[in-house]
mmCIF file of C-alpha atoms in Angstrom:
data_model
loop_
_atom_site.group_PDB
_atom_site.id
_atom_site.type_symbol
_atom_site.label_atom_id
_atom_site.label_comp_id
_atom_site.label_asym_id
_atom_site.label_seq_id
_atom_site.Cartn_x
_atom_site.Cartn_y
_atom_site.Cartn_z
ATOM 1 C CA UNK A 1 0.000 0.000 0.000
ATOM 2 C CA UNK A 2 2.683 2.349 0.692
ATOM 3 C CA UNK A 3 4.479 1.497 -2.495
ATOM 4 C CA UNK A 4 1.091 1.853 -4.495
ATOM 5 C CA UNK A 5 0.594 5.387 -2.698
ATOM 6 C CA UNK A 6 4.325 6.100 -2.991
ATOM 7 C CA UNK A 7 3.628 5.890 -6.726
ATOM 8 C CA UNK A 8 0.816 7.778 -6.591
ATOM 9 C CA UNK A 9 0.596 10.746 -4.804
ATOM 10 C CA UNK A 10 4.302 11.281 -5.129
ATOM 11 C CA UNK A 11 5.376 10.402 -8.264
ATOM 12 C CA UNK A 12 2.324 11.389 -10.606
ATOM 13 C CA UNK A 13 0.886 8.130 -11.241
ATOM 14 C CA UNK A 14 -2.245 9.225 -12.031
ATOM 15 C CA UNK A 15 -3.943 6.148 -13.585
ATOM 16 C CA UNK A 16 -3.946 4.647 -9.988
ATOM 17 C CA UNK A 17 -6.781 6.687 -9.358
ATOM 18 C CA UNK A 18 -9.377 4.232 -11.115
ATOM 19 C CA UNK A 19 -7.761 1.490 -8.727
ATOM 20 C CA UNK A 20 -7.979 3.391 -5.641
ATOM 21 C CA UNK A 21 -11.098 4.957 -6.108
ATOM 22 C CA UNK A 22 -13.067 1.710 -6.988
ATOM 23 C CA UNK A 23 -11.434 0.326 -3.430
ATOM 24 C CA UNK A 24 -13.237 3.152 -1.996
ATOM 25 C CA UNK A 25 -16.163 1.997 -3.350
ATOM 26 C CA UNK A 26 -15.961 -0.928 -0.873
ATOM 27 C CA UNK A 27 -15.188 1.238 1.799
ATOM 28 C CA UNK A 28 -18.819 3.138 1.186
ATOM 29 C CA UNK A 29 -20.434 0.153 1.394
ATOM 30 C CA UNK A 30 -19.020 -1.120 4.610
ATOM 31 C CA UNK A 31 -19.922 2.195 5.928
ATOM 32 C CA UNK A 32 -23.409 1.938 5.229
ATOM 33 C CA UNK A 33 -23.966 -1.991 6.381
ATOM 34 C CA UNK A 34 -22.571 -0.613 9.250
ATOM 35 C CA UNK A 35 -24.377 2.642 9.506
ATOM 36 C CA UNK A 36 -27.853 0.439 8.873
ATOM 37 C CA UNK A 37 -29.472 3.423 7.444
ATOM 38 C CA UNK A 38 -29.683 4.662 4.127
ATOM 39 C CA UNK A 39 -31.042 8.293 2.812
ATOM 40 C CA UNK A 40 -33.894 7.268 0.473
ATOM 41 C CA UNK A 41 -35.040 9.174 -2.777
ATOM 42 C CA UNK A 42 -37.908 10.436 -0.415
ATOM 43 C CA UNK A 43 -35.609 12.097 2.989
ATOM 44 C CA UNK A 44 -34.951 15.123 2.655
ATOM 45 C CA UNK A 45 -31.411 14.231 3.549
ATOM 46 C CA UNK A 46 -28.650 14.400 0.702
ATOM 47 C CA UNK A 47 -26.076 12.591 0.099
ATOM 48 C CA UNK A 48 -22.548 14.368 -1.083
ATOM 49 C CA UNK A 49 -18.519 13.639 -1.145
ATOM 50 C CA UNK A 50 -16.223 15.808 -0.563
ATOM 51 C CA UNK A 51 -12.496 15.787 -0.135
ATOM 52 C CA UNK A 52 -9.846 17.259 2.227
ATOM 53 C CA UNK A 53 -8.393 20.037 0.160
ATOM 54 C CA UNK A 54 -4.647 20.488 -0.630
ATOM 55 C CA UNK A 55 -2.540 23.897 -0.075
ATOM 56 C CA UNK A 56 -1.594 25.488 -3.057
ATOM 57 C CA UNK A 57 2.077 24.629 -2.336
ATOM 58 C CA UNK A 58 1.248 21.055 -2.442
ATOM 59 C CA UNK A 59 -1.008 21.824 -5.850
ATOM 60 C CA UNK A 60 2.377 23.257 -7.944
ATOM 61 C CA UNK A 61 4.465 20.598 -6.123
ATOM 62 C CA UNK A 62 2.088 17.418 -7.410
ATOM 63 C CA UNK A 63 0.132 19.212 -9.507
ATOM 64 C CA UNK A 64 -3.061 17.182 -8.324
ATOM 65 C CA UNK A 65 -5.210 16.825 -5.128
ATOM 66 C CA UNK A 66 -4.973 12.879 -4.803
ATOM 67 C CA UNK A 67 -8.154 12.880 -2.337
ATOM 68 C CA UNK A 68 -10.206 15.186 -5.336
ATOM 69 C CA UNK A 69 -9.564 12.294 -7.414
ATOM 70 C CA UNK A 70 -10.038 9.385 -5.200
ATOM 71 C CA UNK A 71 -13.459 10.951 -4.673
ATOM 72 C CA UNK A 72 -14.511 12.119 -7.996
ATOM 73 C CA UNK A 73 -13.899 8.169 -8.682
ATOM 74 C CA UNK A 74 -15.932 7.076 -6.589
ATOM 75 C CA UNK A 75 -18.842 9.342 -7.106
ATOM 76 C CA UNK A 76 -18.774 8.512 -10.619
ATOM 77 C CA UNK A 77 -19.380 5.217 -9.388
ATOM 78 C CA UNK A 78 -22.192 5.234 -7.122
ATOM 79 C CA UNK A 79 -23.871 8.197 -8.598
ATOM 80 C CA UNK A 80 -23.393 11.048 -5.608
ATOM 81 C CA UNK A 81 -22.474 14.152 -6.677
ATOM 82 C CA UNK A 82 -18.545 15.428 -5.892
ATOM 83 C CA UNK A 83 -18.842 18.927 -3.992
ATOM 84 C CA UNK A 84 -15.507 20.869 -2.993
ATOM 85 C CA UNK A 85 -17.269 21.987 0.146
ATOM 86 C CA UNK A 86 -13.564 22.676 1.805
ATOM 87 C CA UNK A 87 -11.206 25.018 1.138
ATOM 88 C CA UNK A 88 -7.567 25.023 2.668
ATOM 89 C CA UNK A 89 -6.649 28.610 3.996
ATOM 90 C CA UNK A 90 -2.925 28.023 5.227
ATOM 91 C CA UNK A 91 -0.033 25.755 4.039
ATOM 92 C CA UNK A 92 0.751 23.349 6.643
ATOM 93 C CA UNK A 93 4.354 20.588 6.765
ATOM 94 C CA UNK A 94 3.528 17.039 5.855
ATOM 95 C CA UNK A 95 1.644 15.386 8.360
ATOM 96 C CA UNK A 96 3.160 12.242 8.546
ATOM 97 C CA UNK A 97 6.485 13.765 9.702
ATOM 98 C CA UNK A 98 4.612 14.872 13.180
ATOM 99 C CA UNK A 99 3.379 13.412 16.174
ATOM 100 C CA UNK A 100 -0.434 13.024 16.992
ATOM 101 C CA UNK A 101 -0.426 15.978 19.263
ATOM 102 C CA UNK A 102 1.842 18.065 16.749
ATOM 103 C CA UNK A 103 -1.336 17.498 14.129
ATOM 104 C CA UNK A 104 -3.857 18.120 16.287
ATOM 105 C CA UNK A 105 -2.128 21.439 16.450
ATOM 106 C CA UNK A 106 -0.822 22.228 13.223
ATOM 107 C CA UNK A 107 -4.414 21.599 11.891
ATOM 108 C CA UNK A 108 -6.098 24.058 14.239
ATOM 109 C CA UNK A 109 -8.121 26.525 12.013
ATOM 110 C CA UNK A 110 -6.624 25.156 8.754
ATOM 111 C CA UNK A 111 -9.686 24.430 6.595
ATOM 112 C CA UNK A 112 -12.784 26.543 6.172
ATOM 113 C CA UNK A 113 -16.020 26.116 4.445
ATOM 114 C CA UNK A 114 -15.871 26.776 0.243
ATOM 115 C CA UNK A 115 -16.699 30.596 -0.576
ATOM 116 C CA UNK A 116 -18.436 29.241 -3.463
ATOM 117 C CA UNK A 117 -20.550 26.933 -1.421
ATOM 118 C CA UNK A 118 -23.507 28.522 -2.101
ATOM 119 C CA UNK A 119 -23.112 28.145 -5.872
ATOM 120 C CA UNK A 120 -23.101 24.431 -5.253
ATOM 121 C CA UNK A 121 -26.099 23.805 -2.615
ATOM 122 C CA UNK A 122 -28.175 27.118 -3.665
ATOM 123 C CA UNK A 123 -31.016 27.275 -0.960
ATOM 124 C CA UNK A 124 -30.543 23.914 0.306
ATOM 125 C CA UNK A 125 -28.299 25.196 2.556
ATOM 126 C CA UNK A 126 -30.745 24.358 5.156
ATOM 127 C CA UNK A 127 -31.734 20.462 4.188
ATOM 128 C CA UNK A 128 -29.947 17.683 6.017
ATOM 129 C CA UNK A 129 -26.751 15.849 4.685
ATOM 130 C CA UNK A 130 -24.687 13.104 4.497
ATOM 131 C CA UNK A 131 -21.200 14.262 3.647
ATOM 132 C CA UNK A 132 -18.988 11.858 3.062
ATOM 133 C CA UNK A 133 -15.085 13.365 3.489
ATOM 134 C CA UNK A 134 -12.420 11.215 0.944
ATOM 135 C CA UNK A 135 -8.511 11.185 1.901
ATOM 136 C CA UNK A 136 -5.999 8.928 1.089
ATOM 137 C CA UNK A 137 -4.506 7.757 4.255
ATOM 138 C CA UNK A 138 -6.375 7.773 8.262
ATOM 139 C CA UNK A 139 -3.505 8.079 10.312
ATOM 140 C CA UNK A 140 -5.079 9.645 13.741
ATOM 141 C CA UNK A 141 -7.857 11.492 12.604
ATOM 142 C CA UNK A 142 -6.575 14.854 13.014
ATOM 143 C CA UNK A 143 -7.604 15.735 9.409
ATOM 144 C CA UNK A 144 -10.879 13.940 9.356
ATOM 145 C CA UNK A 145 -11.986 15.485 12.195
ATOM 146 C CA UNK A 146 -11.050 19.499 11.823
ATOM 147 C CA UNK A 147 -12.961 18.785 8.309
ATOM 148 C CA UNK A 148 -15.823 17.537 10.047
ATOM 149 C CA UNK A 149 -16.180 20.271 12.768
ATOM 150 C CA UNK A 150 -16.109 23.210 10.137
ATOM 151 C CA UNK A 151 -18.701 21.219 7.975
ATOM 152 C CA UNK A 152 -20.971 20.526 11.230
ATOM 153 C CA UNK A 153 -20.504 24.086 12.187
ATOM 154 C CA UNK A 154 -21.702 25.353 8.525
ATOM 155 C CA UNK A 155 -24.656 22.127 7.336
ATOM 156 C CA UNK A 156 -26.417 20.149 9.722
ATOM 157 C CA UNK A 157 -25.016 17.225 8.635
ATOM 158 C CA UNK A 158 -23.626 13.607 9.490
ATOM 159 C CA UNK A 159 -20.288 13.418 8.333
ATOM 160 C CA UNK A 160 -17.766 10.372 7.563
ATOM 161 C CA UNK A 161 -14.712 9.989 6.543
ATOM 162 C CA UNK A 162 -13.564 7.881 3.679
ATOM 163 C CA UNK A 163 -9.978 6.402 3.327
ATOM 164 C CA UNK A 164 -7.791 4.339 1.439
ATOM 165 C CA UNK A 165 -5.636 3.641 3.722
ATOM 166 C CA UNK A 166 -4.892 3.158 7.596
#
């Protein structure tokens, strides 16, 4: 897996995408055997993916947002629609170079609702949703979770995160 990601994220190997993406399909459906409840056609909840956004710096340096992909896979292949609901708002050193309370830290105030959110959801800013959030790799949750308290604090919404990797 590290290899595979290695190749990846890291040295431009884009076509992995379609192989990474379609194991997060798996992923989503574990999720919801476990979760035991689905949105139907007639909630009034929606279902969207997002993805944990990338700093510019890390845009020029890969020149791709390897979670964007990931989760523009797999909405392609079980029909939700990809939002970028996050935005990034500072630069911030790799995180797998720190220790879990060096994260917790670092990502303090690092992501921030989309300005052009209300482009995407219009007036349903008020419905209910299930936001799924797609990274590559869940190492302690640091990311996952400052993504999910400035969603819940914007959308009243249930919100999981999605991962490659572990």
């Amino acid at each position: 897996m590290k290899e595979l990601l290695a190749r990846y994220k890291y040295r431009g190997d884009e076509r992995l995408k379609t192989v990474l993406g379609q194991m997060l399909v798996h992923s989503y459906h574990l999720l919801h055997k476990a979760r035991d409840t689905f949105p139907s056609e007639s909630d009034s909840v929606r279902e969207l993916i997002t993805f944990v956004p990338v700093s510019e710096r890390r845009m020029l340096e890969r020149g791709f947002n390897q979670a964007e992909q990931m989760a523009v896979e797999l909405g392609q292949r079980i029909g939700i629609p990809v939002i970028p609901l996050l935005k990034r708002s500072k630069h911030t050193d790799k995180q797998s170079f720190k220790k879990r309370s060096e994260r917790l830290d670092d990502l303090e105030h690092v992501f921030e609702v989309n300005d052009s959110i209300h482009a995407y959801l219009g007036k349903s800013l008020n419905a209910s949703y299930v936001i799924y959030i797609v990274d590559d790799v869940y190492t302690t949750g640091s990311t996952m979770n400052q993504c999910a308290k400035v969603l819940g604090e914007y959308l009243s919404a249930e919100v999981f995160g999605l991962t490659w990797a572990r």
